[in-house]
Amino acid sequence: MAESIRKQLCISVEGGGMLGIGPLAFMCRLEEEFGKKLCDLTHAFTGTSTGAIIAACLAEGMSAHDIFNLYKSNLKKIFTFNKYYAFPKQPKYDNTNLKKLLKEKLKGKVSDWEKPIYITTTFMNGKSVEKVWDKGDTTTDKWFAVLTSTAAPTYFDVILDGDKSFCDGGLWANNPANVVIAGEFKKGNRNLKLLHFNTSMDTPNTESGNHTMIGWAEYLLSDWIARSSKSPIFVAQATLGEDCVFNASPVCSKKIKMDDISDRTVNEVIEIWEKYYESVRNNIKAFMER
């Protein structure tokens, strides 16, 4: 197929805390396969929560290898336990180190990104709670937009901007696949293909019976928000065509908590995604070259 009519690649990355290191391991293998940075092969990016960090860093021009190393060396700093956690309305983790890291890596305004990008967040007290930061925003700092998307309830603080309150975009678009498609369609760009990363992976359903209020909150966050939402993939396939959507989603035999940053668990997630890459290598190569 001639280069001029190849589909333009859009990358979509779900939320999922430390589990974001898995898609990054997969992306590293893609870069090795093609001998190019993934950001140079991609037309547009979208991400939610940890996926927002990955999408933003890719849009910044960083290689998947650099982002992978950034994650691996900073996970324990990002998930710094909040010493005030026992007090009412206090999140489990202090976002100070995450904010510092984002400020260091993501300088300038959202509009300064060269390629299209769509960062989801939840505008808690806005006219509409569904908020997307994109290149049309000339006033918002890159780091701030991404930080708002990562503010997972009970895990990290709500982000305040004057009287405005923002929290994790995963509350309405943990799978942001449709966001990038809608954004590009509005511009008249329909020559697209989508590479989506199900950060939380395909995991078994194990919960049963009643829970306490806190137990229900954890169940909703881990099983209904943080895990994959299938419907955006169905819509993407119907919109772009099944051959134009690759849903990267390895099977994991157990649920892994988004804040389990033990070396054993981190390495386990990396291994799952690297083995998955080998199992789909021919298919993903064909997709990328289409």
Tab-separated table of C-alpha atoms in Angstrom:
chain	number	residue	atom	x	y	z
A	1	MET	CA	0.000	0.000	0.000
A	2	ALA	CA	1.348	3.403	-0.874
A	3	GLU	CA	2.621	5.451	2.045
A	4	SER	CA	0.274	8.322	1.187
A	5	ILE	CA	-2.873	6.275	1.802
A	6	ARG	CA	-1.815	4.366	4.885
A	7	LYS	CA	-4.099	4.697	7.860
A	8	GLN	CA	-2.947	7.202	10.464
A	9	LEU	CA	-2.168	5.531	13.779
A	10	CYS	CA	-3.914	6.661	16.969
A	11	ILE	CA	-2.768	5.297	20.329
A	12	SER	CA	-5.196	4.956	23.237
A	13	VAL	CA	-4.088	3.917	26.746
A	14	GLU	CA	-6.431	3.074	29.635
A	15	GLY	CA	-5.956	3.903	33.290
A	16	GLY	CA	-4.697	1.385	35.823
A	17	GLY	CA	-2.028	2.816	38.122
A	18	MET	CA	1.256	0.922	38.209
A	19	LEU	CA	-0.147	-1.506	35.626
A	20	GLY	CA	0.787	1.094	33.002
A	21	ILE	CA	4.267	-0.386	32.972
A	22	GLY	CA	2.831	-3.398	31.097
A	23	PRO	CA	1.732	-1.524	27.950
A	24	LEU	CA	5.088	0.278	28.049
A	25	ALA	CA	6.908	-3.072	27.923
A	26	PHE	CA	4.809	-3.935	24.848
A	27	MET	CA	5.592	-0.548	23.281
A	28	CYS	CA	9.312	-1.106	23.849
A	29	ARG	CA	9.107	-4.307	21.836
A	30	LEU	CA	7.308	-2.426	19.044
A	31	GLU	CA	10.092	0.137	18.930
A	32	GLU	CA	12.689	-2.625	18.729
A	33	GLU	CA	10.691	-4.282	15.948
A	34	PHE	CA	10.448	-1.189	13.764
A	35	GLY	CA	13.651	0.580	14.733
A	36	LYS	CA	11.764	3.822	15.356
A	37	LYS	CA	10.290	5.667	18.292
A	38	LEU	CA	6.603	4.900	18.607
A	39	CYS	CA	5.807	8.598	18.845
A	40	ASP	CA	7.215	9.074	15.323
A	41	LEU	CA	4.837	6.424	13.964
A	42	THR	CA	1.745	7.879	15.640
A	43	HIS	CA	-0.612	10.612	14.468
A	44	ALA	CA	-2.667	11.179	17.660
A	45	PHE	CA	-2.705	10.130	21.310
A	46	THR	CA	-5.271	9.732	24.058
A	47	GLY	CA	-4.987	8.475	27.606
A	48	THR	CA	-6.691	8.315	30.968
A	49	SER	CA	-4.972	8.389	34.364
A	50	THR	CA	-1.733	6.380	34.045
A	51	GLY	CA	-2.567	6.221	30.341
A	52	ALA	CA	-2.599	10.026	30.291
A	53	ILE	CA	0.990	10.044	31.565
A	54	ILE	CA	2.030	7.601	28.843
A	55	ALA	CA	0.153	9.430	26.067
A	56	ALA	CA	1.566	12.787	27.173
A	57	CYS	CA	5.138	11.528	27.319
A	58	LEU	CA	4.798	9.930	23.878
A	59	ALA	CA	3.386	13.194	22.500
A	60	GLU	CA	6.349	14.937	24.119
A	61	GLY	CA	8.628	12.890	21.838
A	62	MET	CA	9.940	10.453	24.429
A	63	SER	CA	10.667	6.886	23.401
A	64	ALA	CA	8.742	4.023	24.984
A	65	HIS	CA	12.049	2.855	26.461
A	66	ASP	CA	12.579	6.200	28.190
A	67	ILE	CA	9.027	6.239	29.563
A	68	PHE	CA	9.366	2.624	30.713
A	69	ASN	CA	12.539	3.502	32.627
A	70	LEU	CA	10.834	6.599	34.028
A	71	TYR	CA	8.031	4.440	35.400
A	72	LYS	CA	10.237	1.727	36.812
A	73	SER	CA	12.508	4.137	38.646
A	74	ASN	CA	9.701	6.311	40.052
A	75	LEU	CA	6.848	3.966	40.996
A	76	LYS	CA	7.759	3.896	44.678
A	77	LYS	CA	8.045	7.695	44.738
A	78	ILE	CA	4.724	8.172	42.940
A	79	PHE	CA	2.917	5.893	45.393
A	80	THR	CA	4.163	7.661	48.518
A	81	PHE	CA	1.929	6.811	51.452
A	82	ASN	CA	-0.006	9.785	52.829
A	83	LYS	CA	0.823	10.157	56.527
A	84	TYR	CA	-2.584	11.785	57.092
A	85	TYR	CA	-4.490	8.867	55.550
A	86	ALA	CA	-6.253	8.065	58.852
A	87	PHE	CA	-7.946	11.464	58.844
A	88	PRO	CA	-11.316	12.063	57.122
A	89	LYS	CA	-11.296	12.782	53.366
A	90	GLN	CA	-7.587	12.017	53.048
A	91	PRO	CA	-6.403	9.914	50.039
A	92	LYS	CA	-4.128	6.931	50.445
A	93	TYR	CA	-1.170	8.492	48.610
A	94	ASP	CA	0.562	11.860	48.534
A	95	ASN	CA	0.774	13.223	44.963
A	96	THR	CA	3.726	15.558	45.666
A	97	ASN	CA	6.302	13.427	43.868
A	98	LEU	CA	3.985	12.729	40.938
A	99	LYS	CA	3.328	16.455	40.516
A	100	LYS	CA	7.049	17.207	40.657
A	101	LEU	CA	7.809	14.545	38.041
A	102	LEU	CA	5.104	15.782	35.651
A	103	LYS	CA	6.284	19.395	36.006
A	104	GLU	CA	9.816	18.272	35.168
A	105	LYS	CA	8.873	16.232	32.083
A	106	LEU	CA	5.905	18.156	30.670
A	107	LYS	CA	6.671	21.835	30.143
A	108	GLY	CA	4.549	24.339	28.250
A	109	LYS	CA	0.837	24.533	27.466
A	110	VAL	CA	-1.448	21.788	26.161
A	111	SER	CA	-1.581	23.603	22.813
A	112	ASP	CA	2.214	23.306	22.510
A	113	TRP	CA	2.074	19.591	21.744
A	114	GLU	CA	2.838	19.175	18.049
A	115	LYS	CA	0.491	16.240	17.483
A	116	PRO	CA	-3.188	15.837	18.437
A	117	ILE	CA	-3.677	14.677	22.016
A	118	TYR	CA	-6.778	14.094	24.125
A	119	ILE	CA	-6.419	13.857	27.926
A	120	THR	CA	-9.556	12.883	29.828
A	121	THR	CA	-10.478	14.239	33.242
A	122	THR	CA	-13.588	14.673	35.363
A	123	PHE	CA	-14.636	18.292	35.951
A	124	MET	CA	-16.482	17.637	39.205
A	125	ASN	CA	-18.248	20.989	39.540
A	126	GLY	CA	-18.302	22.084	35.912
A	127	LYS	CA	-21.260	22.456	33.590
A	128	SER	CA	-20.318	19.015	32.231
A	129	VAL	CA	-18.279	16.514	34.222
A	130	GLU	CA	-16.836	15.014	31.028
A	131	LYS	CA	-13.757	17.108	30.268
A	132	VAL	CA	-11.068	16.570	27.611
A	133	TRP	CA	-7.873	18.599	27.466
A	134	ASP	CA	-6.741	18.963	23.842
A	135	LYS	CA	-4.599	21.183	21.632
A	136	GLY	CA	-7.283	23.829	21.520
A	137	ASP	CA	-6.393	24.744	25.116
A	138	THR	CA	-3.823	27.560	25.095
A	139	THR	CA	-3.869	28.350	28.826
A	140	THR	CA	-3.595	25.029	30.679
A	141	ASP	CA	-0.179	23.617	31.577
A	142	LYS	CA	0.568	20.152	30.219
A	143	TRP	CA	1.519	18.803	33.625
A	144	PHE	CA	-1.706	20.113	35.199
A	145	ALA	CA	-3.913	18.491	32.554
A	146	VAL	CA	-2.241	15.126	33.107
A	147	LEU	CA	-2.275	15.437	36.903
A	148	THR	CA	-6.042	15.991	36.897
A	149	SER	CA	-6.515	12.779	34.917
A	150	THR	CA	-4.518	10.770	37.474
A	151	ALA	CA	-6.469	11.902	40.553
A	152	ALA	CA	-8.105	8.540	41.243
A	153	PRO	CA	-10.664	8.771	44.078
A	154	THR	CA	-9.414	7.369	47.408
A	155	TYR	CA	-5.904	7.015	45.940
A	156	PHE	CA	-4.884	10.633	45.180
A	157	ASP	CA	-6.092	14.143	46.008
A	158	VAL	CA	-8.710	15.959	43.962
A	159	ILE	CA	-6.927	18.660	41.934
A	160	LEU	CA	-8.083	22.212	42.609
A	161	ASP	CA	-7.785	25.236	40.335
A	162	GLY	CA	-9.381	28.131	42.181
A	163	ASP	CA	-12.968	27.007	42.713
A	164	LYS	CA	-12.718	24.249	40.084
A	165	SER	CA	-12.342	20.603	41.141
A	166	PHE	CA	-10.946	17.834	38.933
A	167	CYS	CA	-10.497	14.100	39.452
A	168	ASP	CA	-9.637	10.969	37.469
A	169	GLY	CA	-10.934	10.819	33.898
A	170	GLY	CA	-11.509	7.116	34.484
A	171	LEU	CA	-14.804	7.929	36.171
A	172	TRP	CA	-16.343	8.368	32.722
A	173	ALA	CA	-13.712	7.298	30.158
A	174	ASN	CA	-11.243	4.822	31.582
A	175	ASN	CA	-11.144	3.456	28.048
A	176	PRO	CA	-10.662	6.664	25.988
A	177	ALA	CA	-10.658	4.996	22.559
A	178	ASN	CA	-13.787	6.835	21.425
A	179	VAL	CA	-12.363	10.160	22.574
A	180	VAL	CA	-9.521	10.201	20.057
A	181	ILE	CA	-11.780	8.920	17.263
A	182	ALA	CA	-14.407	11.595	17.976
A	183	GLY	CA	-11.737	14.288	18.218
A	184	GLU	CA	-10.215	13.386	14.871
A	185	PHE	CA	-13.580	12.901	13.168
A	186	LYS	CA	-14.546	16.442	14.180
A	187	LYS	CA	-11.534	17.636	12.195
A	188	GLY	CA	-12.680	15.621	9.178
A	189	ASN	CA	-9.913	13.052	9.611
A	190	ARG	CA	-11.366	9.570	9.071
A	191	ASN	CA	-8.302	7.794	7.696
A	192	LEU	CA	-7.506	6.225	11.063
A	193	LYS	CA	-6.466	3.023	12.764
A	194	LEU	CA	-6.474	2.540	16.527
A	195	LEU	CA	-3.974	0.755	18.757
A	196	HIS	CA	-5.620	0.485	22.169
A	197	PHE	CA	-4.017	-0.762	25.385
A	198	ASN	CA	-6.198	-2.472	28.001
A	199	THR	CA	-3.901	-1.607	30.893
A	200	SER	CA	-5.858	-3.625	33.470
A	201	MET	CA	-5.786	-6.706	31.199
A	202	ASP	CA	-8.474	-9.404	30.959
A	203	THR	CA	-8.910	-10.705	34.494
A	204	PRO	CA	-11.365	-13.130	36.127
A	205	ASN	CA	-14.509	-12.059	37.957
A	206	THR	CA	-14.120	-13.282	41.546
A	207	GLU	CA	-16.283	-11.013	43.711
A	208	SER	CA	-19.555	-12.264	45.212
A	209	GLY	CA	-22.011	-11.372	47.963
A	210	ASN	CA	-22.508	-8.130	49.852
A	211	HIS	CA	-19.810	-5.700	50.926
A	212	THR	CA	-19.349	-2.831	53.338
A	213	MET	CA	-19.605	0.691	51.935
A	214	ILE	CA	-15.800	0.839	51.657
A	215	GLY	CA	-15.776	-2.627	50.110
A	216	TRP	CA	-18.311	-1.591	47.481
A	217	ALA	CA	-16.251	1.520	46.704
A	218	GLU	CA	-13.142	-0.596	46.145
A	219	TYR	CA	-15.124	-3.063	44.036
A	220	LEU	CA	-16.509	-0.305	41.820
A	221	LEU	CA	-13.087	1.268	41.360
A	222	SER	CA	-11.173	-1.931	40.654
A	223	ASP	CA	-13.780	-3.981	38.796
A	224	TRP	CA	-15.879	-1.402	36.962
A	225	ILE	CA	-13.719	1.675	36.482
A	226	ALA	CA	-10.111	0.511	36.453
A	227	ARG	CA	-10.798	-2.625	34.392
A	228	SER	CA	-11.419	-2.566	30.678
A	229	SER	CA	-14.618	-1.123	29.259
A	230	LYS	CA	-15.509	-3.203	26.241
A	231	SER	CA	-18.078	-0.956	24.579
A	232	PRO	CA	-15.626	1.684	23.248
A	233	ILE	CA	-13.763	-1.082	21.416
A	234	PHE	CA	-16.980	-2.348	19.826
A	235	VAL	CA	-17.814	1.208	18.747
A	236	ALA	CA	-14.294	1.768	17.416
A	237	GLN	CA	-14.473	-1.429	15.362
A	238	ALA	CA	-17.871	-0.467	13.982
A	239	THR	CA	-16.634	3.034	13.159
A	240	LEU	CA	-13.188	2.310	11.724
A	241	GLY	CA	-13.569	-1.343	10.723
A	242	GLU	CA	-12.375	-4.394	12.666
A	243	ASP	CA	-9.105	-4.552	10.727
A	244	CYS	CA	-8.341	-0.986	11.795
A	245	VAL	CA	-8.548	-1.635	15.549
A	246	PHE	CA	-5.983	-3.584	17.565
A	247	ASN	CA	-7.008	-4.092	21.181
A	248	ALA	CA	-3.863	-5.069	23.086
A	249	SER	CA	-5.268	-7.007	26.037
A	250	PRO	CA	-3.372	-9.939	27.570
A	251	VAL	CA	-5.112	-12.452	29.810
A	252	CYS	CA	-4.094	-12.388	33.468
A	253	SER	CA	-5.192	-15.241	35.724
A	254	LYS	CA	-5.640	-12.990	38.752
A	255	LYS	CA	-6.472	-9.407	39.617
A	256	ILE	CA	-3.482	-7.205	40.364
A	257	LYS	CA	-4.008	-4.083	42.421
A	258	MET	CA	-3.163	-0.827	40.688
A	259	ASP	CA	-1.003	0.230	43.652
A	260	ASP	CA	0.930	-3.020	44.196
A	261	ILE	CA	4.417	-1.689	43.503
A	262	SER	CA	6.396	-4.614	44.891
A	263	ASP	CA	9.296	-5.620	42.632
A	264	ARG	CA	7.801	-9.082	42.249
A	265	THR	CA	4.452	-7.758	40.989
A	266	VAL	CA	5.982	-5.121	38.704
A	267	ASN	CA	8.206	-7.746	37.076
A	268	GLU	CA	5.232	-10.105	36.780
A	269	VAL	CA	3.237	-7.478	34.873
A	270	ILE	CA	6.175	-6.780	32.568
A	271	GLU	CA	6.577	-10.505	31.860
A	272	ILE	CA	2.856	-10.911	31.067
A	273	TRP	CA	2.989	-8.149	28.461
A	274	GLU	CA	6.272	-9.316	26.925
A	275	LYS	CA	4.919	-12.848	26.521
A	276	TYR	CA	1.737	-11.384	25.074
A	277	TYR	CA	3.763	-9.443	22.521
A	278	GLU	CA	5.389	-12.653	21.338
A	279	SER	CA	1.975	-14.305	20.995
A	280	VAL	CA	0.601	-11.496	18.782
A	281	ARG	CA	3.820	-10.392	17.113
A	282	ASN	CA	2.813	-11.228	13.561
A	283	ASN	CA	-0.637	-9.683	13.984
A	284	ILE	CA	0.631	-6.417	15.465
A	285	LYS	CA	3.320	-6.114	12.790
A	286	ALA	CA	0.703	-6.541	10.064
A	287	PHE	CA	-1.535	-4.001	11.785
A	288	MET	CA	1.240	-1.409	12.104
A	289	GLU	CA	2.239	-1.833	8.472
A	290	ARG	CA	-1.328	-1.644	7.135
